[in-house]
Amino acid sequence: MKKIFLSFTFLVLISLIGLISILSTIGIETKRFNDILSENINKSNNNINFKFNTIKFKIDLKQIGLFLETNKPIVDYRNISIPIEELKVYINFLALIKSDAKIEKISLNFEKMGVKQLKELSTILKPSNLTILINNRIKKGYLDGEVEIYFNKKGLIDNFISRGLVENLKVTIKDDLHLEKTDFTFFADNTDILLKNISSESENLKIKDGDIKIKLGQKIFLSSNFKTDLKYNQNLKLYKKFLDKNKITKNLSSLNLELNNNLYLEFDKTLKVKNFDFKNNENIKKADITFENPVKSNFIKDDIKEFSIVNTNVETNFALKKSTINLSGNYSKNQGELLRFNLQNIIEDKLFNLKIDGDIDEQIDFQFLNYQKPRDKIANISLEILKKKNDLFIKKVNFIEGKNTINIKGLKLRAEKFVSLDEISVKTETKGKNNNDFSIKYGDKISISGKRFDANNLSRILTNRSNNQNFSNINKEIEINFSNVAVPFSESLTNFSLIGKIEKGKFVKISS
């Protein structure tokens, strides 16, 4: 009896294992549930219709659940045919036996879809902006994915999970500018969309190691991180067409850079941008600018025809209310030696704040001071400028070359005309001897005083003063005191004093 019981138990166990093996792999083919399943699925959503061929009854060992499986079912949603390779329906089996099927989950594996099928399906998507995007911007590509749909006890859709792969996507950004060979994986549910392993390219532009996360709700939030490599030259006519529209970039002849980008966007329900923040950290290996019209300066002897930035780190942050650009690296002019520079630019509420600190080796000529900085001697220039509309406030300008210094503080201009000044201090040498050492203070009156002033070029400067309207706002008394004044005569003036009055930028009274 014991042997019979053991044999029977062994036989049942073997049969059970065999049954489980069959159910977990091949399944049991049946048509018994076709009508019941179609009726219950269609009942859960009036806009969807299912028609099944043969159904297989199987078991999912991972989820420890029973499901029905069918291949290539006919599925229509809002009269749009959805290409499905495989469908699995997870059910409450006891309820199914009682002809009261309770669907817990539906798993759909889609056939690989091309652009034509994607555009057909886009008509059922919301918001409508997404449909417009797919139809107008996407030119080619393939989608391969699956969706799991979860139902509540009332048979209504409670949640979904979608995952898959997009390959060889071509998207039109603007006019002839396209992103091609775009690949990424995706995951989505009713609250989040996640794109990972994004890569794309357009001519010499490459995007790699990208990800995008979208948070869905009353507002839509998008955050993204990606890397960009760009190699540009003037032979790339596609980019040149866009760069030529900007006054700064239209002179760009070549560019080689690498960027790490961080993007944040906030949309309303209609996908209108309500807030944004874009940051990147980049390395400009080299950027060359060739000016159609050479840049001229009253102080620098040689015109600037070419300008290059080399091995420069760039940090930018563009936001809705405040934007910053920081650069630190090297530059050269007219293919000369590399010199260091730092630049910080902040734009906030239409206020432009620029800080620059850098070295310069050009020959500089300050005629008013009869001072020249020789070529190849390194000078340092630092300045800070604030600009809002027509108002320009030069907080400071510092020029240092050896023992030579020129400092300007608190210079205000409006529509390029002088408004006010805090102080100017000057110390310079020529031929190894001190020729300027004085300061200018602008308060209730203009006070100019110091040990030395080189006036050898003063007559040439004053000859042109009547044509200069930049100082027409000056209406003040002036007092000048110099211990020594160098003049174009054999002897210098000592203990020089002058008092006078300036109206509309011109002397109306002088006594010296």
Coordinates of C-alpha atoms in Angstrom, one line a residue:
M1 CA 0.0 0.0 0.0
K2 CA 2.9 2.3 0.9
K3 CA 4.5 1.6 -2.5
I4 CA 1.3 2.3 -4.3
F5 CA 0.9 5.6 -2.5
L6 CA 4.5 6.6 -3.2
S7 CA 4.1 5.6 -6.9
F8 CA 0.9 7.6 -7.1
T9 CA 2.5 10.6 -5.5
F10 CA 5.5 10.4 -7.8
L11 CA 3.2 10.1 -10.8
V12 CA 1.2 13.1 -9.7
L13 CA 4.4 15.1 -9.1
I14 CA 5.8 14.1 -12.5
S15 CA 2.5 15.0 -14.2
L16 CA 2.3 18.3 -12.3
I17 CA 5.9 19.2 -13.3
G18 CA 5.1 18.2 -16.9
L19 CA 1.9 20.3 -16.9
I20 CA 3.8 23.3 -15.5
S21 CA 6.5 22.8 -18.0
I22 CA 4.0 22.7 -20.9
L23 CA 2.1 25.7 -19.5
S24 CA 5.2 27.8 -19.0
T25 CA 6.6 27.0 -22.5
I26 CA 4.3 25.7 -25.2
G27 CA 1.0 26.4 -23.5
I28 CA -2.4 24.7 -24.1
E29 CA -4.2 25.9 -27.2
T30 CA -7.9 26.6 -26.8
K31 CA -10.7 28.7 -28.4
R32 CA -12.9 28.4 -25.3
F33 CA -12.1 31.9 -24.0
N34 CA -12.1 33.8 -27.3
D35 CA -15.6 35.3 -27.0
I36 CA -15.4 35.8 -23.2
L37 CA -12.0 37.6 -23.5
S38 CA -13.1 39.8 -26.4
E39 CA -16.3 40.8 -24.7
N40 CA -14.5 41.7 -21.4
I41 CA -11.7 43.7 -23.0
N42 CA -14.1 45.6 -25.3
K43 CA -16.4 46.3 -22.3
S44 CA -13.5 47.9 -20.4
N45 CA -13.0 50.5 -23.1
N46 CA -15.6 51.4 -25.7
N47 CA -12.9 52.8 -28.1
I48 CA -11.0 49.5 -28.4
N49 CA -11.9 46.3 -30.2
F50 CA -10.0 43.0 -30.1
K51 CA -10.4 40.0 -32.4
F52 CA -8.5 36.9 -31.5
N53 CA -7.4 33.8 -33.4
T54 CA -6.3 30.7 -31.4
I55 CA -5.5 31.5 -27.7
K56 CA -2.9 29.6 -25.7
F57 CA -3.4 29.1 -21.9
K58 CA 0.0 29.5 -20.1
I59 CA 1.5 30.1 -16.8
D60 CA 4.0 32.9 -15.8
L61 CA 6.5 31.4 -13.3
K62 CA 8.1 34.7 -12.5
Q63 CA 4.8 36.4 -11.6
I64 CA 3.2 33.2 -10.4
G65 CA 0.1 33.9 -12.5
L66 CA -2.0 32.5 -15.3
F67 CA -2.4 34.3 -18.6
L68 CA -3.8 33.8 -22.1
E69 CA -1.5 34.4 -25.1
T70 CA -2.3 35.0 -28.7
N71 CA -0.1 36.1 -31.7
K72 CA -1.0 38.8 -34.2
P73 CA -4.5 39.7 -32.9
I74 CA -6.6 42.3 -34.7
V75 CA -6.6 45.4 -32.5
D76 CA -8.4 48.7 -33.4
Y77 CA -8.4 51.8 -31.2
R78 CA -10.6 54.7 -32.3
N79 CA -10.7 53.0 -35.8
I80 CA -6.9 53.0 -36.0
S81 CA -5.3 49.6 -36.5
I82 CA -2.5 48.9 -34.0
P83 CA 0.2 46.4 -35.2
I84 CA 0.7 43.9 -32.4
E85 CA 3.0 40.9 -32.6
E86 CA 2.0 39.2 -29.3
L87 CA -0.7 39.8 -26.7
K88 CA -0.9 38.4 -23.2
V89 CA -3.9 38.7 -20.9
Y90 CA -3.4 38.0 -17.2
I91 CA -6.7 37.0 -15.6
N92 CA -8.3 35.8 -12.4
F93 CA -8.7 32.2 -13.5
L94 CA -11.5 31.2 -11.0
A95 CA -13.6 34.2 -12.2
L96 CA -12.9 33.1 -15.8
I97 CA -14.3 29.6 -15.1
K98 CA -17.5 31.3 -13.9
S99 CA -17.7 33.2 -17.2
D100 CA -16.9 36.4 -15.2
A101 CA -13.4 37.1 -16.4
K102 CA -11.5 39.7 -14.4
I103 CA -8.6 41.0 -16.4
E104 CA -5.7 42.1 -14.2
K105 CA -3.2 43.1 -16.8
I106 CA -2.7 43.1 -20.6
S107 CA 0.8 42.9 -22.1
L108 CA 1.3 44.0 -25.8
N109 CA 4.4 43.4 -27.8
F110 CA 4.2 45.7 -30.9
E111 CA 5.5 44.9 -34.3
K112 CA 8.4 47.0 -35.4
M113 CA 6.8 50.2 -36.7
G114 CA 8.1 52.7 -39.3
V115 CA 7.3 56.4 -39.7
K116 CA 4.1 55.8 -41.7
Q117 CA 2.5 53.7 -39.0
L118 CA 3.7 56.1 -36.3
K119 CA 2.0 59.0 -38.1
E120 CA -1.2 57.0 -38.3
L121 CA -1.1 56.2 -34.6
S122 CA -0.3 59.8 -33.7
T123 CA -3.9 60.9 -34.4
I124 CA -5.0 59.2 -31.1
L125 CA -2.3 60.9 -29.0
K126 CA -2.8 63.9 -26.7
P127 CA -1.9 66.7 -26.5
S128 CA -2.4 67.6 -30.2
N129 CA 1.0 69.4 -30.2
L130 CA 2.6 65.9 -30.0
T131 CA 0.7 64.8 -33.1
I132 CA 1.9 67.9 -35.0
L133 CA 5.4 67.2 -33.9
I134 CA 5.4 63.6 -35.1
N135 CA 3.7 64.5 -38.5
N136 CA 5.8 67.6 -39.3
R137 CA 9.2 66.9 -37.8
I138 CA 9.8 63.1 -37.9
K139 CA 11.0 62.0 -41.3
K140 CA 12.1 58.4 -40.7
G141 CA 12.8 55.9 -38.0
Y142 CA 11.6 52.7 -36.3
L143 CA 9.9 51.9 -33.0
D144 CA 10.0 48.6 -31.3
G145 CA 8.3 48.3 -27.9
E146 CA 5.8 46.7 -25.5
V147 CA 3.1 48.0 -23.2
E148 CA 1.7 46.6 -20.0
I149 CA -1.8 47.9 -19.1
Y150 CA -3.1 47.4 -15.6
F151 CA -6.9 47.3 -14.7
N152 CA -8.7 48.0 -11.5
K153 CA -11.5 45.9 -10.0
K154 CA -14.0 47.8 -12.1
G155 CA -12.2 46.7 -15.3
L156 CA -11.0 50.3 -16.0
I157 CA -7.4 51.1 -16.9
D158 CA -5.6 52.0 -13.7
N159 CA -2.0 52.4 -15.0
F160 CA 0.4 51.4 -17.8
I161 CA 4.0 50.7 -18.4
S162 CA 5.6 51.1 -21.8
R163 CA 9.2 50.3 -22.7
G164 CA 11.1 49.8 -26.0
L165 CA 13.7 51.1 -28.5
V166 CA 13.7 53.8 -31.2
E167 CA 16.2 53.4 -34.0
N168 CA 17.6 55.4 -36.9
L169 CA 15.2 58.4 -36.2
K170 CA 15.5 61.5 -38.4
V171 CA 14.0 64.7 -37.0
T172 CA 13.8 68.1 -38.6
I173 CA 14.8 70.8 -36.2
K174 CA 14.5 73.8 -38.5
D175 CA 14.4 74.2 -42.2
D176 CA 17.3 72.1 -43.5
L177 CA 18.7 71.3 -40.0
H178 CA 18.2 67.6 -39.2
L179 CA 19.2 65.2 -36.4
E180 CA 19.8 61.8 -37.9
K181 CA 20.8 58.3 -36.8
T182 CA 19.0 59.0 -33.5
D183 CA 18.7 56.0 -31.2
F184 CA 17.4 55.7 -27.6
T185 CA 15.6 53.4 -25.2
F186 CA 12.4 54.5 -23.4
F187 CA 10.3 53.8 -20.4
A188 CA 6.9 55.4 -19.6
D189 CA 4.0 55.1 -17.3
N190 CA 1.1 57.5 -16.5
T191 CA 3.3 59.8 -14.5
D192 CA 6.8 59.6 -16.1
I193 CA 8.6 59.2 -19.4
L194 CA 12.3 58.3 -19.4
L195 CA 14.6 58.2 -22.5
K196 CA 18.1 56.8 -22.0
N197 CA 21.2 56.1 -24.1
I198 CA 20.3 58.9 -26.5
S199 CA 22.7 59.3 -29.4
S200 CA 22.3 61.4 -32.6
E201 CA 24.2 63.4 -35.2
S202 CA 24.0 66.1 -37.8
E203 CA 26.9 66.7 -40.2
N204 CA 29.8 67.4 -37.7
L205 CA 27.5 67.6 -34.7
K206 CA 27.3 64.5 -32.4
I207 CA 25.1 64.0 -29.4
K208 CA 25.9 61.1 -27.0
D209 CA 25.3 59.7 -23.5
G210 CA 21.9 61.5 -23.4
D211 CA 18.9 61.0 -21.2
I212 CA 15.5 62.8 -20.9
K213 CA 13.1 62.6 -18.0
I214 CA 9.5 63.9 -18.3
K215 CA 7.2 64.3 -15.4
L216 CA 3.5 64.4 -16.3
G217 CA 0.7 66.2 -14.4
Q218 CA -1.1 69.5 -14.3
K219 CA 2.3 70.9 -15.5
I220 CA 4.9 69.0 -17.5
F221 CA 8.5 69.0 -16.4
L222 CA 11.4 68.0 -18.5
S223 CA 15.0 67.5 -17.5
S224 CA 17.9 66.2 -19.6
N225 CA 21.6 65.5 -19.6
F226 CA 23.7 64.9 -22.7
K227 CA 27.1 65.5 -24.3
T228 CA 27.8 67.3 -27.6
D229 CA 30.8 67.3 -29.9
L230 CA 30.9 69.9 -32.7
K231 CA 33.5 70.5 -35.4
Y232 CA 32.5 73.4 -37.6
N233 CA 34.2 75.2 -40.6
Q234 CA 32.9 77.6 -43.2
N235 CA 32.5 74.7 -45.7
L236 CA 29.6 73.4 -43.7
K237 CA 27.0 75.6 -45.4
L238 CA 24.1 74.3 -43.4
Y239 CA 25.4 75.7 -40.1
K240 CA 26.8 78.8 -41.7
K241 CA 23.3 79.8 -42.8
F242 CA 22.2 79.9 -39.2
L243 CA 25.4 81.5 -37.8
D244 CA 25.3 84.3 -40.4
K245 CA 22.1 85.6 -38.8
N246 CA 24.0 86.6 -35.6
K247 CA 26.4 89.6 -35.5
I248 CA 28.9 87.7 -33.4
T249 CA 28.8 84.2 -34.9
K250 CA 28.6 85.3 -38.6
N251 CA 32.4 85.9 -38.6
L252 CA 33.1 82.4 -37.1
S253 CA 35.4 80.5 -39.5
S254 CA 36.0 77.4 -37.5
L255 CA 35.0 75.8 -34.2
N256 CA 35.9 72.7 -32.3
L257 CA 34.2 72.1 -28.9
E258 CA 32.9 69.5 -26.4
L259 CA 29.9 70.2 -24.2
N260 CA 28.3 68.7 -21.2
N261 CA 24.7 69.9 -21.1
N262 CA 21.9 70.0 -18.5
L263 CA 18.4 71.2 -19.5
Y264 CA 15.3 71.9 -17.5
L265 CA 11.9 72.9 -19.0
E266 CA 8.5 73.5 -17.5
F267 CA 5.4 73.4 -19.8
D268 CA 1.7 74.0 -19.4
K269 CA -0.9 71.5 -20.7
T270 CA -0.6 73.0 -24.3
L271 CA 3.2 72.5 -24.2
K272 CA 3.8 76.2 -23.9
V273 CA 7.2 76.9 -22.1
K274 CA 6.6 78.5 -18.7
N275 CA 10.1 78.2 -17.3
F276 CA 13.5 76.9 -18.5
D277 CA 17.1 76.5 -17.3
F278 CA 19.9 75.4 -19.6
K279 CA 23.4 74.8 -18.3
N280 CA 26.5 73.5 -20.0
N281 CA 30.1 73.0 -19.2
E282 CA 32.3 72.9 -22.3
N283 CA 35.8 73.0 -23.6
I284 CA 36.5 75.0 -26.7
K285 CA 39.5 73.3 -28.2
K286 CA 39.7 76.1 -30.8
A287 CA 37.4 78.8 -32.3
D288 CA 38.6 81.1 -35.1
I289 CA 36.9 84.3 -36.0
T290 CA 37.8 86.1 -39.3
F291 CA 36.4 89.6 -39.5
E292 CA 35.1 90.9 -42.8
N293 CA 35.8 94.4 -41.6
P294 CA 38.9 94.5 -39.4
V295 CA 38.3 95.8 -35.8
K296 CA 39.9 99.2 -35.3
S297 CA 40.8 100.9 -32.0
N298 CA 41.9 104.4 -31.1
F299 CA 44.5 102.9 -28.7
I300 CA 45.7 99.6 -30.3
K301 CA 48.0 100.3 -33.3
D302 CA 47.2 97.2 -35.4
D303 CA 43.7 96.4 -36.6
I304 CA 42.3 93.0 -35.5
K305 CA 41.7 90.8 -38.6
E306 CA 41.6 87.4 -36.9
F307 CA 40.8 86.3 -33.4
S308 CA 41.1 82.8 -31.9
I309 CA 40.1 81.2 -28.6
V310 CA 42.1 78.1 -27.7
N311 CA 41.8 75.5 -24.9
T312 CA 39.1 77.5 -23.1
N313 CA 36.7 76.2 -20.5
V314 CA 33.1 77.6 -20.8
E315 CA 30.3 77.5 -18.2
T316 CA 26.9 78.8 -19.3
N317 CA 23.6 79.0 -17.6
F318 CA 20.6 80.3 -19.5
A319 CA 17.4 80.8 -17.4
L320 CA 14.2 82.7 -17.8
K321 CA 15.2 85.6 -15.6
K322 CA 19.0 85.3 -15.4
S323 CA 21.8 84.1 -17.8
T324 CA 25.5 83.8 -17.2
I325 CA 28.5 82.9 -19.3
N326 CA 32.0 82.3 -17.9
L327 CA 35.1 81.7 -20.0
S328 CA 38.6 81.0 -18.9
G329 CA 41.4 80.1 -21.2
N330 CA 43.7 81.5 -24.0
Y331 CA 43.3 83.7 -27.0
S332 CA 45.3 85.1 -29.8
K333 CA 45.0 88.0 -32.3
N334 CA 46.2 87.9 -35.9
Q335 CA 47.7 84.5 -35.4
G336 CA 50.0 85.9 -32.6
E337 CA 51.1 84.4 -29.3
L338 CA 48.6 82.8 -26.9
L339 CA 47.6 85.0 -24.0
R340 CA 45.4 84.2 -21.0
F341 CA 41.9 85.7 -20.3
N342 CA 38.9 85.4 -18.1
L343 CA 35.4 86.6 -18.9
Q344 CA 32.2 86.7 -16.9
N345 CA 28.9 87.9 -18.4
I346 CA 25.6 88.1 -16.4
I347 CA 22.3 89.2 -18.0
E348 CA 19.5 89.8 -15.5
D349 CA 16.4 91.8 -16.0
K350 CA 17.8 93.5 -19.1
L351 CA 20.9 94.4 -17.1
F352 CA 24.2 93.4 -18.8
N353 CA 27.1 92.8 -16.5
L354 CA 30.5 92.1 -18.1
K355 CA 33.8 91.4 -16.3
I356 CA 37.0 90.8 -18.2
D357 CA 40.5 90.1 -17.0
G358 CA 43.3 89.3 -19.5
D359 CA 46.8 90.0 -20.9
I360 CA 47.7 91.9 -24.0
D361 CA 50.9 92.2 -26.0
E362 CA 49.8 94.7 -28.7
Q363 CA 51.4 98.1 -29.1
I364 CA 49.1 100.5 -27.3
D365 CA 49.3 104.3 -27.7
F366 CA 47.7 106.7 -25.2
Q367 CA 48.3 109.9 -27.1
F368 CA 46.8 112.2 -24.5
L369 CA 49.4 110.9 -21.9
N370 CA 52.3 110.7 -24.4
Y371 CA 52.6 107.0 -23.3
Q372 CA 53.1 104.0 -25.5
K373 CA 53.2 100.4 -24.4
P374 CA 55.7 98.6 -26.6
R375 CA 54.8 95.5 -28.6
D376 CA 55.5 92.2 -27.0
K377 CA 55.6 93.6 -23.5
I378 CA 52.7 92.0 -21.6
A379 CA 50.1 94.2 -20.0
N380 CA 47.1 93.2 -17.9
I381 CA 43.7 94.8 -18.4
S382 CA 40.7 94.2 -16.2
L383 CA 37.4 95.9 -16.4
E384 CA 33.8 95.6 -15.2
I385 CA 30.9 97.1 -17.1
L386 CA 27.2 97.4 -16.4
K387 CA 24.8 98.2 -19.3
K388 CA 21.0 98.8 -19.3
K389 CA 19.4 100.1 -22.4
N390 CA 21.4 103.3 -23.3
D391 CA 23.0 103.6 -19.8
L392 CA 26.6 102.3 -19.6
F393 CA 28.4 102.2 -16.2
I394 CA 32.1 101.4 -16.2
K395 CA 32.6 100.3 -12.6
K396 CA 36.4 99.9 -13.1
V397 CA 39.1 99.8 -15.7
N398 CA 42.6 98.7 -14.6
F399 CA 45.6 98.8 -16.9
I400 CA 49.0 97.5 -15.5
E401 CA 52.2 97.1 -17.4
G402 CA 55.3 97.1 -15.2
K403 CA 55.3 100.3 -13.2
N404 CA 52.7 101.9 -15.6
T405 CA 49.1 102.0 -14.3
I406 CA 45.9 103.6 -15.4
N407 CA 42.8 103.2 -13.2
I408 CA 39.3 104.4 -13.9
K409 CA 36.4 104.1 -11.4
G410 CA 32.7 104.9 -11.7
L411 CA 32.5 106.2 -15.3
K412 CA 28.8 106.7 -16.4
L413 CA 27.7 107.3 -20.0
R414 CA 24.2 107.7 -21.4
A415 CA 23.7 107.4 -25.2
E416 CA 27.6 107.4 -25.4
K417 CA 27.7 110.8 -23.7
F418 CA 29.6 111.5 -20.4
V419 CA 27.4 111.7 -17.3
S420 CA 29.7 111.3 -14.3
L421 CA 32.9 109.9 -12.9
D422 CA 34.4 108.9 -9.5
E423 CA 38.1 108.9 -10.1
I424 CA 41.0 108.4 -12.6
S425 CA 44.5 107.8 -11.5
V426 CA 47.5 107.6 -13.9
K427 CA 51.2 106.7 -13.4
T428 CA 53.3 106.1 -16.6
E429 CA 56.9 106.2 -17.7
T430 CA 58.6 107.0 -21.0
K431 CA 62.2 106.2 -21.8
G432 CA 62.6 105.0 -18.3
K433 CA 61.5 108.2 -16.7
N434 CA 58.2 109.0 -14.9
N435 CA 56.1 111.4 -17.2
N436 CA 52.6 111.1 -15.6
D437 CA 51.6 110.9 -12.0
F438 CA 48.2 112.5 -11.3
S439 CA 44.6 111.8 -10.5
I440 CA 41.2 113.2 -11.6
K441 CA 38.3 113.5 -9.2
Y442 CA 34.8 114.4 -10.3
G443 CA 32.6 115.7 -7.5
D444 CA 31.1 119.2 -6.8
K445 CA 33.9 120.4 -9.0
I446 CA 36.5 118.7 -11.2
S447 CA 39.8 118.4 -9.4
I448 CA 42.9 117.4 -11.3
S449 CA 46.2 117.2 -9.3
G450 CA 49.5 115.4 -9.2
K451 CA 53.3 115.5 -9.4
R452 CA 53.6 115.2 -13.2
F453 CA 51.6 115.6 -16.4
D454 CA 53.0 115.1 -19.9
A455 CA 51.3 117.7 -22.1
N456 CA 53.5 117.3 -25.1
N457 CA 50.5 116.0 -27.2
L458 CA 47.9 118.2 -25.5
S459 CA 47.7 120.8 -28.3
R460 CA 46.8 118.1 -30.9
I461 CA 44.1 116.7 -28.6
L462 CA 42.5 120.1 -27.8
T463 CA 42.5 121.1 -31.5
N464 CA 39.7 118.5 -32.1
R465 CA 37.7 119.1 -28.9
S466 CA 35.1 121.3 -30.7
N467 CA 34.0 118.3 -32.8
N468 CA 33.5 116.1 -29.8
Q469 CA 30.0 116.2 -28.3
N470 CA 30.6 113.3 -25.9
F471 CA 31.3 115.7 -23.0
S472 CA 28.4 118.1 -23.6
N473 CA 26.8 117.2 -20.3
I474 CA 29.7 118.6 -18.2
N475 CA 28.8 121.9 -16.5
K476 CA 31.2 122.3 -13.6
E477 CA 34.1 124.4 -12.2
I478 CA 37.5 122.9 -12.7
E479 CA 40.7 123.2 -10.7
I480 CA 44.1 121.9 -11.9
N481 CA 47.4 121.7 -9.9
F482 CA 50.6 120.0 -11.1
S483 CA 54.0 120.2 -9.6
N484 CA 55.6 119.6 -13.1
V485 CA 54.1 119.8 -16.6
A486 CA 56.1 118.6 -19.6
V487 CA 55.4 120.9 -22.6
P488 CA 56.8 120.9 -26.1
F489 CA 59.5 123.4 -25.2
S490 CA 63.0 123.1 -23.8
E491 CA 61.8 123.9 -20.3
S492 CA 59.0 122.3 -18.2
L493 CA 56.4 124.2 -16.2
T494 CA 56.5 123.9 -12.4
N495 CA 53.9 124.6 -9.8
F496 CA 51.2 124.9 -12.5
S497 CA 47.7 125.9 -11.4
L498 CA 44.5 126.6 -13.3
I499 CA 41.0 127.4 -12.4
G500 CA 38.1 127.7 -14.8
K501 CA 34.6 126.8 -15.7
I502 CA 33.2 124.3 -18.2
E503 CA 29.7 124.6 -19.7
K504 CA 28.4 122.0 -22.1
G505 CA 31.8 120.4 -22.3
K506 CA 33.7 123.5 -23.2
F507 CA 35.9 126.0 -21.3
V508 CA 34.1 129.3 -20.8
K509 CA 36.5 130.7 -18.3
I510 CA 40.2 130.0 -17.6
S511 CA 42.7 131.5 -15.3
S512 CA 46.2 129.9 -14.9

